[in-house]
Short mmCIF file of C-alpha atoms and ligand atoms in Angstrom, two decimals:
data_model
loop_
_atom_site.label_atom_id
_atom_site.label_comp_id
_atom_site.label_asym_id
_atom_site.label_seq_id
_atom_site.Cartn_x
_atom_site.Cartn_y
_atom_site.Cartn_z
CA MET A 1 211.05 -82.46 -91.18
CA ALA A 2 213.83 -83.91 -93.29
CA LEU A 3 216.19 -81.23 -91.99
CA GLN A 4 215.40 -82.01 -88.36
CA ALA A 5 216.02 -85.67 -88.91
CA THR A 6 219.23 -84.97 -90.79
CA SER A 7 220.59 -83.22 -87.75
CA LEU A 8 220.41 -86.54 -85.88
CA LEU A 9 222.97 -87.99 -88.25
CA PRO A 10 226.71 -87.54 -88.50
CA SER A 11 227.82 -85.22 -91.28
CA ALA A 12 229.71 -88.10 -92.89
CA PHE A 13 226.47 -89.30 -94.43
CA THR A 14 225.69 -87.50 -97.69
CA LEU A 15 222.20 -87.50 -98.96
CA PRO A 16 221.65 -88.14 -102.65
CA LYS A 17 220.09 -85.29 -104.62
CA GLU A 18 216.51 -85.70 -105.72
CA GLY A 19 216.29 -88.16 -108.57
CA LYS A 20 219.77 -89.59 -108.09
CA SER A 21 220.02 -93.19 -107.09
CA SER A 22 223.34 -93.42 -105.32
CA ALA A 23 224.69 -92.17 -102.03
CA SER A 24 228.31 -91.73 -100.99
CA PHE A 25 229.87 -92.17 -97.58
CA LYS A 26 232.98 -91.15 -95.78
CA ASP A 27 233.98 -93.70 -93.17
CA SER A 28 231.17 -93.51 -90.70
CA THR A 29 230.11 -95.34 -87.59
CA LEU A 30 226.47 -94.50 -87.98
CA PHE A 31 224.37 -97.03 -86.02
CA GLY A 32 227.54 -98.78 -84.94
CA VAL A 33 228.55 -99.87 -88.40
CA SER A 34 231.55 -98.73 -90.37
CA LEU A 35 231.04 -97.97 -94.02
CA SER A 36 233.72 -97.66 -96.61
CA ASP A 37 233.83 -95.00 -99.27
CA HIS A 38 231.53 -94.85 -102.22
CA ILE A 39 229.24 -97.78 -101.81
CA LYS A 40 227.43 -97.72 -105.09
CA ALA A 41 224.05 -99.32 -105.08
CA ASP A 42 220.43 -98.38 -105.28
CA PHE A 43 219.67 -96.00 -102.48
CA CYS A 44 216.35 -97.62 -102.01
CA SER A 45 215.74 -100.36 -104.50
CA ALA A 46 212.01 -100.42 -103.85
CA ARG A 47 211.80 -96.80 -105.00
CA ASN A 48 214.32 -96.68 -107.76
CA LYS A 49 214.24 -100.01 -109.53
CA LYS A 50 212.71 -99.80 -112.93
CA PRO A 51 210.30 -102.67 -113.08
CA SER A 52 210.25 -104.88 -116.14
CA VAL A 53 207.29 -104.76 -118.51
CA GLY A 54 205.74 -107.73 -116.71
CA ALA A 55 206.29 -106.00 -113.43
CA ILE A 56 204.62 -102.84 -114.68
CA ARG A 57 201.58 -104.92 -115.49
CA ALA A 58 201.58 -106.45 -112.02
CA GLN A 59 202.01 -102.98 -110.58
CA THR A 60 199.07 -101.58 -112.46
CA ALA A 61 196.89 -104.45 -111.44
CA ALA A 62 197.90 -104.05 -107.84
CA VAL A 63 197.06 -100.35 -107.87
CA THR A 64 193.66 -100.81 -109.35
CA THR A 65 192.69 -103.88 -107.36
CA PRO A 66 191.61 -103.25 -103.80
CA GLY A 67 194.31 -105.15 -101.88
CA ILE A 68 192.50 -107.68 -99.75
CA THR A 69 188.85 -107.25 -100.39
CA SER A 70 188.44 -110.43 -102.37
CA ALA A 71 189.43 -113.77 -100.83
CA ALA A 72 188.50 -115.84 -103.81
CA VAL A 73 189.86 -115.42 -107.28
CA THR A 74 187.43 -113.51 -109.44
CA GLY A 75 185.54 -115.55 -111.97
CA LYS A 76 185.18 -118.48 -109.59
CA LYS A 77 182.43 -118.94 -107.05
CA THR A 78 183.14 -117.37 -103.70
CA LEU A 79 183.54 -120.25 -101.37
CA ARG A 80 184.28 -120.87 -97.76
CA LYS A 81 186.60 -118.64 -95.77
CA GLY A 82 190.25 -119.09 -96.60
CA ASN A 83 192.49 -120.54 -93.90
CA VAL A 84 195.92 -119.02 -93.48
CA ILE A 85 198.69 -119.91 -91.05
CA VAL A 86 200.87 -116.95 -90.08
CA THR A 87 203.97 -117.72 -88.01
CA GLY A 88 205.07 -115.09 -85.49
CA ALA A 89 201.68 -113.38 -85.50
CA SER A 90 202.05 -112.14 -81.93
CA SER A 91 203.66 -108.86 -82.97
CA GLY A 92 204.90 -106.62 -85.76
CA LEU A 93 204.31 -107.65 -89.37
CA GLY A 94 202.69 -110.98 -88.48
CA LEU A 95 200.13 -109.41 -86.21
CA ALA A 96 199.35 -106.58 -88.64
CA THR A 97 198.88 -109.16 -91.43
CA ALA A 98 196.65 -111.33 -89.27
CA LYS A 99 194.58 -108.28 -88.42
CA ALA A 100 194.30 -107.10 -92.03
CA LEU A 101 193.17 -110.54 -93.18
CA ALA A 102 190.78 -111.14 -90.27
CA GLU A 103 189.13 -107.75 -90.84
CA THR A 104 188.00 -108.78 -94.31
CA GLY A 105 185.84 -111.53 -92.78
CA LYS A 106 187.09 -113.77 -95.59
CA TRP A 107 189.97 -115.35 -93.76
CA HIS A 108 190.43 -117.45 -90.70
CA VAL A 109 193.94 -116.82 -89.38
CA ILE A 110 195.85 -119.49 -87.49
CA MET A 111 198.31 -117.50 -85.45
CA ALA A 112 201.28 -119.85 -84.98
CA CYS A 113 203.13 -118.40 -81.99
CA ARG A 114 205.60 -119.43 -79.32
CA ASP A 115 203.92 -117.36 -76.60
CA PHE A 116 200.23 -118.19 -76.43
CA LEU A 117 199.22 -115.50 -73.92
CA LYS A 118 201.13 -112.78 -75.73
CA ALA A 119 199.40 -113.75 -78.97
CA GLU A 120 195.97 -113.77 -77.31
CA ARG A 121 196.54 -110.30 -75.82
CA ALA A 122 197.87 -109.03 -79.15
CA ALA A 123 194.86 -110.34 -81.09
CA LYS A 124 192.48 -108.77 -78.57
CA SER A 125 194.19 -105.40 -78.54
CA ALA A 126 194.25 -105.42 -82.36
CA GLY A 127 190.46 -105.80 -82.18
CA MET A 128 190.36 -109.15 -83.98
CA ALA A 129 187.01 -110.90 -83.68
CA LYS A 130 187.24 -114.31 -81.97
CA GLU A 131 185.66 -116.20 -84.85
CA ASN A 132 188.37 -114.98 -87.24
CA TYR A 133 191.40 -116.46 -85.58
CA THR A 134 192.84 -119.47 -83.69
CA ILE A 135 196.09 -119.40 -81.80
CA MET A 136 198.27 -122.50 -81.93
CA HIS A 137 201.58 -123.06 -80.25
CA LEU A 138 204.68 -123.13 -82.47
CA ASP A 139 208.27 -122.68 -81.39
CA LEU A 140 210.37 -122.61 -84.55
CA ALA A 141 213.53 -123.02 -82.48
CA SER A 142 212.54 -126.63 -81.85
CA LEU A 143 211.96 -129.12 -84.66
CA ASP A 144 209.89 -131.26 -82.25
CA SER A 145 207.63 -128.27 -81.73
CA VAL A 146 207.34 -127.78 -85.49
CA ARG A 147 206.24 -131.42 -85.92
CA GLN A 148 203.88 -131.14 -82.97
CA PHE A 149 202.34 -128.02 -84.47
CA VAL A 150 201.74 -129.83 -87.77
CA ASP A 151 200.08 -132.74 -85.90
CA ASN A 152 197.89 -130.36 -83.92
CA PHE A 153 196.93 -128.44 -87.01
CA ARG A 154 195.99 -131.64 -88.84
CA ARG A 155 193.93 -132.76 -85.87
CA SER A 156 191.92 -129.54 -86.11
CA GLU A 157 190.79 -130.78 -89.56
CA ARG A 158 190.92 -127.29 -90.93
CA PRO A 159 191.87 -127.04 -94.59
CA LEU A 160 195.07 -125.15 -95.30
CA ASP A 161 195.04 -122.60 -98.13
CA VAL A 162 197.95 -120.29 -97.42
CA LEU A 163 201.07 -120.58 -95.25
CA VAL A 164 202.98 -117.44 -94.32
CA CYS A 165 206.49 -117.98 -92.89
CA ASN A 166 206.97 -114.66 -91.12
CA ALA A 167 208.55 -115.20 -87.69
CA ALA A 168 212.17 -114.25 -87.14
CA VAL A 169 214.79 -113.36 -84.57
CA TYR A 170 217.55 -110.81 -85.02
CA LEU A 171 220.50 -110.84 -82.59
CA PRO A 172 222.82 -108.03 -83.73
CA THR A 173 224.54 -107.45 -80.37
CA ALA A 174 225.14 -111.07 -79.37
CA LYS A 175 228.83 -111.76 -78.76
CA GLU A 176 228.43 -115.54 -78.72
CA PRO A 177 226.04 -117.74 -80.65
CA THR A 178 222.99 -119.23 -78.99
CA PHE A 179 221.32 -122.38 -80.27
CA THR A 180 217.99 -124.02 -81.03
CA ALA A 181 216.82 -127.20 -79.27
CA GLU A 182 218.65 -129.27 -81.89
CA GLY A 183 221.82 -127.20 -81.61
CA PHE A 184 221.63 -124.98 -84.70
CA GLU A 185 222.68 -121.36 -84.41
CA LEU A 186 219.49 -119.59 -83.32
CA SER A 187 218.88 -117.09 -86.18
CA VAL A 188 219.36 -119.51 -89.05
CA GLY A 189 217.82 -122.32 -86.97
CA THR A 190 214.64 -120.34 -86.33
CA ASN A 191 214.26 -118.15 -89.39
CA HIS A 192 215.35 -120.73 -91.97
CA LEU A 193 215.47 -124.33 -90.67
CA GLY A 194 212.31 -124.14 -88.53
CA HIS A 195 210.39 -122.67 -91.46
CA PHE A 196 212.00 -125.09 -93.90
CA LEU A 197 210.65 -128.09 -91.97
CA LEU A 198 207.28 -126.43 -91.40
CA SER A 199 206.73 -125.61 -95.03
CA ARG A 200 207.98 -128.96 -96.29
CA LEU A 201 205.55 -130.77 -93.98
CA LEU A 202 202.61 -128.49 -94.73
CA LEU A 203 203.11 -128.70 -98.48
CA ASP A 204 201.07 -131.93 -98.38
CA ASP A 205 198.26 -130.14 -96.59
CA LEU A 206 198.28 -127.26 -99.05
CA GLN A 207 197.81 -129.76 -101.84
CA LYS A 208 194.93 -131.60 -100.20
CA PHE A 209 192.21 -129.00 -100.31
CA ASP A 210 190.40 -127.21 -103.03
CA TYR A 211 190.82 -123.46 -102.95
CA PRO A 212 191.13 -121.06 -105.89
CA SER A 213 194.61 -119.81 -105.08
CA LYS A 214 196.93 -121.63 -102.72
CA ARG A 215 200.10 -119.89 -101.64
CA LEU A 216 203.25 -120.41 -99.64
CA ILE A 217 204.88 -117.12 -98.69
CA ILE A 218 208.24 -116.64 -97.03
CA VAL A 219 209.17 -113.17 -95.79
CA GLY A 220 212.54 -112.05 -97.19
CA SER A 221 214.37 -108.77 -96.83
CA ILE A 222 216.28 -106.10 -98.66
CA THR A 223 219.16 -106.49 -96.20
CA GLY A 224 219.89 -109.99 -97.55
CA ASN A 225 220.17 -108.62 -101.08
CA THR A 226 223.61 -107.22 -101.90
CA ASN A 227 222.30 -105.57 -105.07
CA THR A 228 220.89 -102.77 -102.84
CA LEU A 229 222.42 -100.11 -100.63
CA ALA A 230 220.78 -101.63 -97.55
CA GLY A 231 222.30 -104.99 -98.45
CA ASN A 232 225.75 -103.43 -98.61
CA VAL A 233 225.73 -102.23 -95.01
CA PRO A 234 228.26 -104.42 -93.24
CA PRO A 235 228.17 -107.22 -92.31
CA LYS A 236 226.94 -108.37 -95.71
CA ALA A 237 225.04 -111.58 -96.29
CA ASN A 238 227.22 -114.28 -97.79
CA LEU A 239 226.61 -118.00 -97.62
CA GLY A 240 230.04 -118.85 -99.03
CA ASP A 241 230.46 -122.51 -99.85
CA LEU A 242 227.90 -123.52 -97.16
CA ARG A 243 230.50 -125.41 -95.14
CA GLY A 244 229.08 -124.23 -91.76
CA LEU A 245 225.54 -125.19 -92.75
CA ALA A 246 226.73 -128.57 -93.94
CA GLY A 247 228.48 -129.01 -90.57
CA GLY A 248 225.25 -128.33 -88.66
CA LEU A 249 225.91 -124.76 -87.40
CA ASN A 250 226.61 -126.13 -83.93
CA GLY A 251 229.66 -124.09 -83.02
CA LEU A 252 231.46 -127.24 -81.82
CA ASN A 253 232.84 -129.32 -84.65
CA SER A 254 231.53 -126.78 -87.15
CA SER A 255 231.17 -123.05 -87.36
CA SER A 256 227.90 -121.50 -86.18
CA MET A 257 227.84 -119.45 -89.42
CA ILE A 258 226.67 -120.77 -92.79
CA ASP A 259 229.88 -119.72 -94.54
CA GLY A 260 232.07 -121.25 -91.85
CA GLY A 261 233.23 -117.87 -90.47
CA GLU A 262 233.30 -116.29 -87.00
CA PHE A 263 229.92 -115.77 -85.33
CA ASP A 264 228.24 -112.48 -86.21
CA GLY A 265 224.60 -112.13 -85.19
CA ALA A 266 223.68 -109.48 -87.76
CA LYS A 267 225.23 -111.51 -90.56
CA ALA A 268 223.53 -114.69 -89.37
CA TYR A 269 220.15 -112.91 -89.67
CA LYS A 270 220.92 -111.63 -93.19
CA ASP A 271 222.18 -115.09 -94.22
CA SER A 272 218.94 -116.57 -92.91
CA LYS A 273 216.94 -114.17 -95.10
CA VAL A 274 218.99 -115.26 -98.14
CA CYS A 275 218.06 -118.86 -97.26
CA ASN A 276 214.39 -117.81 -97.01
CA MET A 277 214.48 -116.26 -100.48
CA LEU A 278 216.40 -119.18 -101.98
CA THR A 279 213.97 -121.66 -100.40
CA MET A 280 211.00 -119.90 -101.94
CA GLN A 281 212.56 -120.17 -105.42
CA GLU A 282 213.52 -123.81 -104.94
CA PHE A 283 209.93 -124.58 -103.90
CA HIS A 284 208.80 -122.82 -107.06
CA ARG A 285 211.13 -124.87 -109.28
CA ARG A 286 210.27 -128.17 -107.66
CA TYR A 287 206.56 -127.85 -107.05
CA HIS A 288 204.82 -124.99 -108.83
CA GLU A 289 204.11 -126.73 -112.08
CA ASP A 290 202.75 -129.90 -110.52
CA THR A 291 200.80 -128.37 -107.68
CA GLY A 292 199.75 -124.94 -108.99
CA ILE A 293 200.73 -123.49 -105.61
CA THR A 294 202.06 -119.93 -105.75
CA PHE A 295 205.41 -119.56 -104.02
CA ALA A 296 206.39 -115.99 -103.21
CA SER A 297 208.69 -113.88 -101.09
CA LEU A 298 208.62 -110.18 -100.31
CA TYR A 299 210.29 -107.21 -98.77
CA PRO A 300 207.44 -105.26 -97.18
CA GLY A 301 209.49 -102.09 -96.53
CA CYS A 302 211.43 -101.06 -93.45
CA ILE A 303 209.10 -101.53 -90.47
CA ALA A 304 211.52 -99.81 -88.15
CA THR A 305 209.24 -99.88 -85.08
CA THR A 306 208.78 -103.63 -84.64
CA GLY A 307 210.10 -105.97 -81.96
CA LEU A 308 212.70 -107.25 -84.42
CA PHE A 309 215.10 -104.65 -83.07
CA ARG A 310 214.49 -105.46 -79.38
CA GLU A 311 218.04 -106.78 -78.93
CA HIS A 312 219.64 -103.73 -80.54
CA ILE A 313 221.21 -100.94 -78.46
CA PRO A 314 218.75 -98.27 -77.20
CA LEU A 315 220.34 -95.53 -79.35
CA PHE A 316 219.75 -97.57 -82.48
CA ARG A 317 216.13 -98.14 -81.53
CA LEU A 318 215.69 -94.39 -80.99
CA LEU A 319 217.34 -93.23 -84.23
CA PHE A 320 216.38 -96.02 -86.61
CA PRO A 321 212.71 -95.05 -87.17
CA PRO A 322 213.43 -91.35 -87.98
CA PHE A 323 216.43 -92.39 -90.07
CA GLN A 324 214.26 -94.67 -92.18
CA LYS A 325 211.35 -92.22 -92.26
CA TYR A 326 213.15 -89.07 -93.25
CA ILE A 327 216.50 -90.11 -94.74
CA THR A 328 216.13 -93.36 -96.63
CA LYS A 329 212.34 -92.95 -96.94
CA GLY A 330 212.19 -96.73 -96.76
CA PHE A 331 209.97 -96.63 -93.66
CA VAL A 332 206.61 -98.30 -93.61
CA SER A 333 204.18 -98.53 -90.69
CA GLU A 334 203.24 -101.92 -89.23
CA ASP A 335 199.67 -101.52 -90.50
CA ASP A 336 200.77 -100.65 -94.04
CA ALA A 337 203.28 -103.50 -94.10
CA GLY A 338 200.55 -105.82 -92.84
CA ARG A 339 198.31 -104.74 -95.70
CA ARG A 340 201.13 -105.44 -98.15
CA LEU A 341 201.67 -108.96 -96.89
CA ALA A 342 197.90 -109.51 -96.77
CA GLN A 343 197.86 -108.48 -100.42
CA VAL A 344 200.44 -111.19 -101.24
CA VAL A 345 198.21 -113.65 -99.38
CA SER A 346 194.96 -112.83 -101.10
CA ASP A 347 195.14 -110.40 -103.97
CA PRO A 348 193.85 -112.13 -107.12
CA SER A 349 196.42 -110.25 -109.21
CA LEU A 350 199.42 -111.56 -107.25
CA THR A 351 199.23 -115.22 -108.19
CA LYS A 352 202.51 -115.34 -110.09
CA SER A 353 204.87 -117.87 -108.56
CA GLY A 354 208.60 -117.49 -107.89
CA VAL A 355 208.32 -113.74 -107.36
CA TYR A 356 210.00 -111.49 -104.79
CA TRP A 357 207.54 -108.66 -104.26
CA SER A 358 208.40 -105.13 -103.24
CA TRP A 359 206.45 -101.85 -103.21
CA ASN A 360 207.24 -98.48 -104.70
CA LYS A 361 206.62 -95.12 -103.07
CA ASP A 362 202.99 -95.10 -104.20
CA SER A 363 202.60 -98.43 -102.42
CA ALA A 364 202.14 -100.33 -105.67
CA SER A 365 203.60 -103.82 -105.76
CA PHE A 366 206.25 -104.81 -108.29
CA GLU A 367 208.45 -107.81 -108.99
CA ASN A 368 211.83 -106.96 -107.59
CA GLN A 369 215.26 -108.31 -108.56
CA LEU A 370 217.09 -110.51 -106.08
CA SER A 371 220.84 -110.31 -105.65
CA HIS A 372 223.07 -112.72 -107.51
CA GLU A 373 223.48 -114.95 -104.48
CA ALA A 374 219.81 -114.82 -103.44
CA SER A 375 218.78 -115.97 -106.95
CA ASP A 376 221.49 -118.56 -107.57
CA PRO A 377 219.72 -121.83 -108.47
CA GLU A 378 222.73 -124.00 -107.67
CA LYS A 379 223.03 -122.45 -104.21
CA ALA A 380 219.28 -122.83 -103.70
CA ARG A 381 219.53 -126.54 -104.52
CA LYS A 382 222.46 -127.05 -102.15
CA VAL A 383 220.78 -125.12 -99.30
CA TRP A 384 217.66 -127.24 -99.86
CA GLU A 385 219.56 -130.53 -99.82
CA ILE A 386 221.66 -129.71 -96.76
CA SER A 387 218.62 -128.34 -94.93
CA GLU A 388 216.59 -131.47 -95.54
CA LYS A 389 219.34 -133.51 -93.94
CA LEU A 390 219.57 -131.17 -90.96
CA VAL A 391 215.83 -131.27 -90.24
CA GLY A 392 215.60 -135.04 -90.71
CA LEU A 393 213.78 -135.18 -94.04
CA ALA A 394 216.60 -136.89 -95.92
P1 NDP B 578 208.80 -108.92 -84.66
O1 NDP B 578 209.89 -109.19 -83.68
O2 NDP B 578 207.76 -107.92 -84.27
O3 NDP B 578 208.04 -110.28 -85.02
C1 NDP B 578 208.73 -111.48 -85.06
C2 NDP B 578 207.77 -112.57 -84.64
O4 NDP B 578 208.48 -113.81 -84.70
C3 NDP B 578 207.27 -112.42 -83.20
O5 NDP B 578 205.90 -112.74 -83.20
C4 NDP B 578 208.07 -113.46 -82.46
O6 NDP B 578 207.39 -114.00 -81.33
C5 NDP B 578 208.18 -114.52 -83.54
N1 NDP B 578 209.21 -115.50 -83.20
C6 NDP B 578 210.50 -115.29 -82.90
N2 NDP B 578 211.09 -116.45 -82.60
C7 NDP B 578 210.15 -117.42 -82.72
C8 NDP B 578 210.15 -118.79 -82.52
N3 NDP B 578 211.22 -119.46 -82.08
N4 NDP B 578 209.00 -119.49 -82.72
C9 NDP B 578 207.90 -118.84 -83.12
N5 NDP B 578 207.83 -117.51 -83.32
C10 NDP B 578 208.95 -116.82 -83.10
O7 NDP B 578 209.52 -108.54 -86.02
P2 NDP B 578 208.93 -108.14 -87.46
O8 NDP B 578 207.48 -108.10 -87.44
O9 NDP B 578 209.70 -106.96 -87.92
O10 NDP B 578 209.42 -109.36 -88.32
C11 NDP B 578 208.56 -110.16 -89.08
C12 NDP B 578 209.24 -110.60 -90.36
O11 NDP B 578 209.51 -109.47 -91.17
C13 NDP B 578 210.59 -111.30 -90.15
O12 NDP B 578 210.67 -112.39 -91.05
C14 NDP B 578 211.60 -110.25 -90.56
O13 NDP B 578 212.77 -110.82 -91.04
C15 NDP B 578 210.84 -109.55 -91.67
N6 NDP B 578 211.28 -108.21 -92.03
C16 NDP B 578 211.19 -107.21 -91.12
C17 NDP B 578 211.60 -105.93 -91.49
C18 NDP B 578 211.54 -104.80 -90.54
O14 NDP B 578 211.96 -103.71 -90.94
N7 NDP B 578 211.05 -104.95 -89.32
C19 NDP B 578 212.09 -105.65 -92.83
C20 NDP B 578 212.14 -106.80 -93.68
C21 NDP B 578 211.73 -108.03 -93.29
P3 NDP B 578 207.34 -113.25 -79.90
O15 NDP B 578 206.27 -112.21 -80.04
O16 NDP B 578 206.99 -114.35 -78.98
O17 NDP B 578 208.69 -112.67 -79.68
MG1 PMR B 579 219.41 -100.12 -93.16
C1 PMR B 579 217.68 -97.19 -98.83
C2 PMR B 579 218.37 -97.42 -97.82
C3 PMR B 579 218.09 -98.37 -96.72
C4 PMR B 579 217.02 -99.20 -96.48
C5 PMR B 579 215.78 -99.36 -97.30
C6 PMR B 579 217.30 -99.92 -95.29
C7 PMR B 579 216.49 -100.92 -94.74
N1 PMR B 579 218.53 -99.50 -94.82
C8 PMR B 579 219.03 -98.54 -95.68
C9 PMR B 579 220.21 -97.87 -95.58
C10 PMR B 579 221.08 -97.93 -94.51
N2 PMR B 579 220.94 -98.72 -93.42
C11 PMR B 579 222.30 -97.17 -94.36
C12 PMR B 579 222.81 -96.15 -95.37
C13 PMR B 579 222.87 -97.52 -93.16
C14 PMR B 579 224.16 -97.05 -92.59
C15 PMR B 579 224.00 -95.79 -91.95
C16 PMR B 579 222.00 -98.50 -92.59
C17 PMR B 579 222.25 -99.11 -91.35
C18 PMR B 579 221.45 -100.10 -90.85
C19 PMR B 579 221.68 -100.86 -89.65
C20 PMR B 579 222.77 -100.71 -88.67
N3 PMR B 579 220.28 -100.59 -91.46
C21 PMR B 579 219.82 -101.58 -90.70
C22 PMR B 579 220.65 -101.76 -89.61
C23 PMR B 579 220.10 -102.84 -88.86
O1 PMR B 579 220.52 -103.32 -87.81
C24 PMR B 579 218.90 -103.38 -89.59
C25 PMR B 579 219.26 -104.73 -90.08
O2 PMR B 579 220.14 -104.92 -90.88
O3 PMR B 579 218.54 -105.70 -89.65
C26 PMR B 579 218.91 -106.96 -90.19
C27 PMR B 579 218.76 -102.43 -90.77
C28 PMR B 579 217.81 -102.36 -91.78
N4 PMR B 579 217.90 -101.46 -92.81
C29 PMR B 579 216.80 -101.63 -93.62
C30 PMR B 579 215.98 -102.64 -93.07
C31 PMR B 579 214.69 -103.10 -93.66
C32 PMR B 579 216.60 -103.10 -91.95
C33 PMR B 579 216.09 -104.14 -90.99
C34 PMR B 579 215.29 -105.23 -91.16
C35 PMR B 579 215.52 -106.40 -92.04
O4 PMR B 579 216.23 -106.43 -92.99
O5 PMR B 579 214.88 -107.35 -91.78
#
């Protein structure tokens, strides 16, 4: 199988030998990107990173604990169903997570989606039982919609136990920037700023109710982490001095890119993922101790078949899944990725806060290392402060 898949790729790509952790490249235009010689990084950080001692413990626990079979933390009384909001639950990872949680019968999933009918059809075709989910409208590309969603949710009088910020857009082929209702570049506006406002507002709600383990989870990605091979595929994430973000990303009197550079849709997505991972850590620093809420991020693996790549060229969409399956071996199915995220939502052994979870080839979770930029506390603080101004919280 590996040989067949290899024949799909230009000969410029050299596979690492078994057990080696680096790959070398001649200049290549594989998937429309040009790579320079000898990028040295982990070939697949999730497979090769040696977890710390603490991480090994977490890993062992995750292997031996059935992922999502227990909604309540062991040792405490099993209580009511948990309530979890999952943004972007109408497809891909969000839908698979909603399904995995609903199936346990221990969770009620609030599917926060911009397309109500699509979400309803998706929930039905995933076989989710009606009593296990509610669909509520949320368009993250509009801050009014985010506030409206929070109002509607509060009116439902449902307790909130876990919030999962999962939705995202990826616009790698866009030549010009497009914008959210408030005029922020669409990828950062949706993936970061929409979620930033949502999670800041819902933090109050998370604190209100009694539940054994309350969590706020923001989906990150390997491609925003430049300490990995995937994160070194150009264009690389780089927030620079944040001058574009500070200017409002409007493409008029400020750049549409966080670092103030020329618009690049792929970079904007990766930058937005860095903001997601920084936001999670800033939440942890500011609120974990006082609230006991677990703040976490994760890279669920490369789910190469999802709608995230809908804007990419057809050839990419054709070759990307086999490339990830047989060459990088970073591929994970939507169902498996959904089970991983569901584990971060509900597994009693994954309560540690401030962690960026990844999975190794045996599908055991471990605490992964973030890149220098994605773990820079000063940058996290600045992104937080600028973002609160942009979304009207400061
Ligand atoms: P999908 O495109 O399948 O899912 C994205 C979801 O986000 C969809 O439900 C989409 O809604 C929703 N969405 C997009 N824009 C908005 C908006 N303005 N308001 C509300 N919802 C919106 O992609 P994935 O499942 O792959 O992506 C899910 C998460 O996983 C993302 O955060 C992504 O960054 C992350 N990720 C994905 C990886 C992968 O390999 N696929 C790898 C690493 C991380 P609609 O159905 O209406 O379009
Ligand atoms: Mg990448 C171990 C190697 C690895 C992994 C785990 C990923 C994940 N990718 C890897 C390697 C490579 N990719 C290499 C060597 C190349 C050059 C041939 C490559 C290219 C590539 C492209 C063009 N990869 C991509 C793209 C995208 O457009 C995707 C992207 O960046 O979306 C933002 C992508 C991805 N690779 C991944 C993952 C998980 C993605 C997409 C999703 C994401 O980060 O959210």
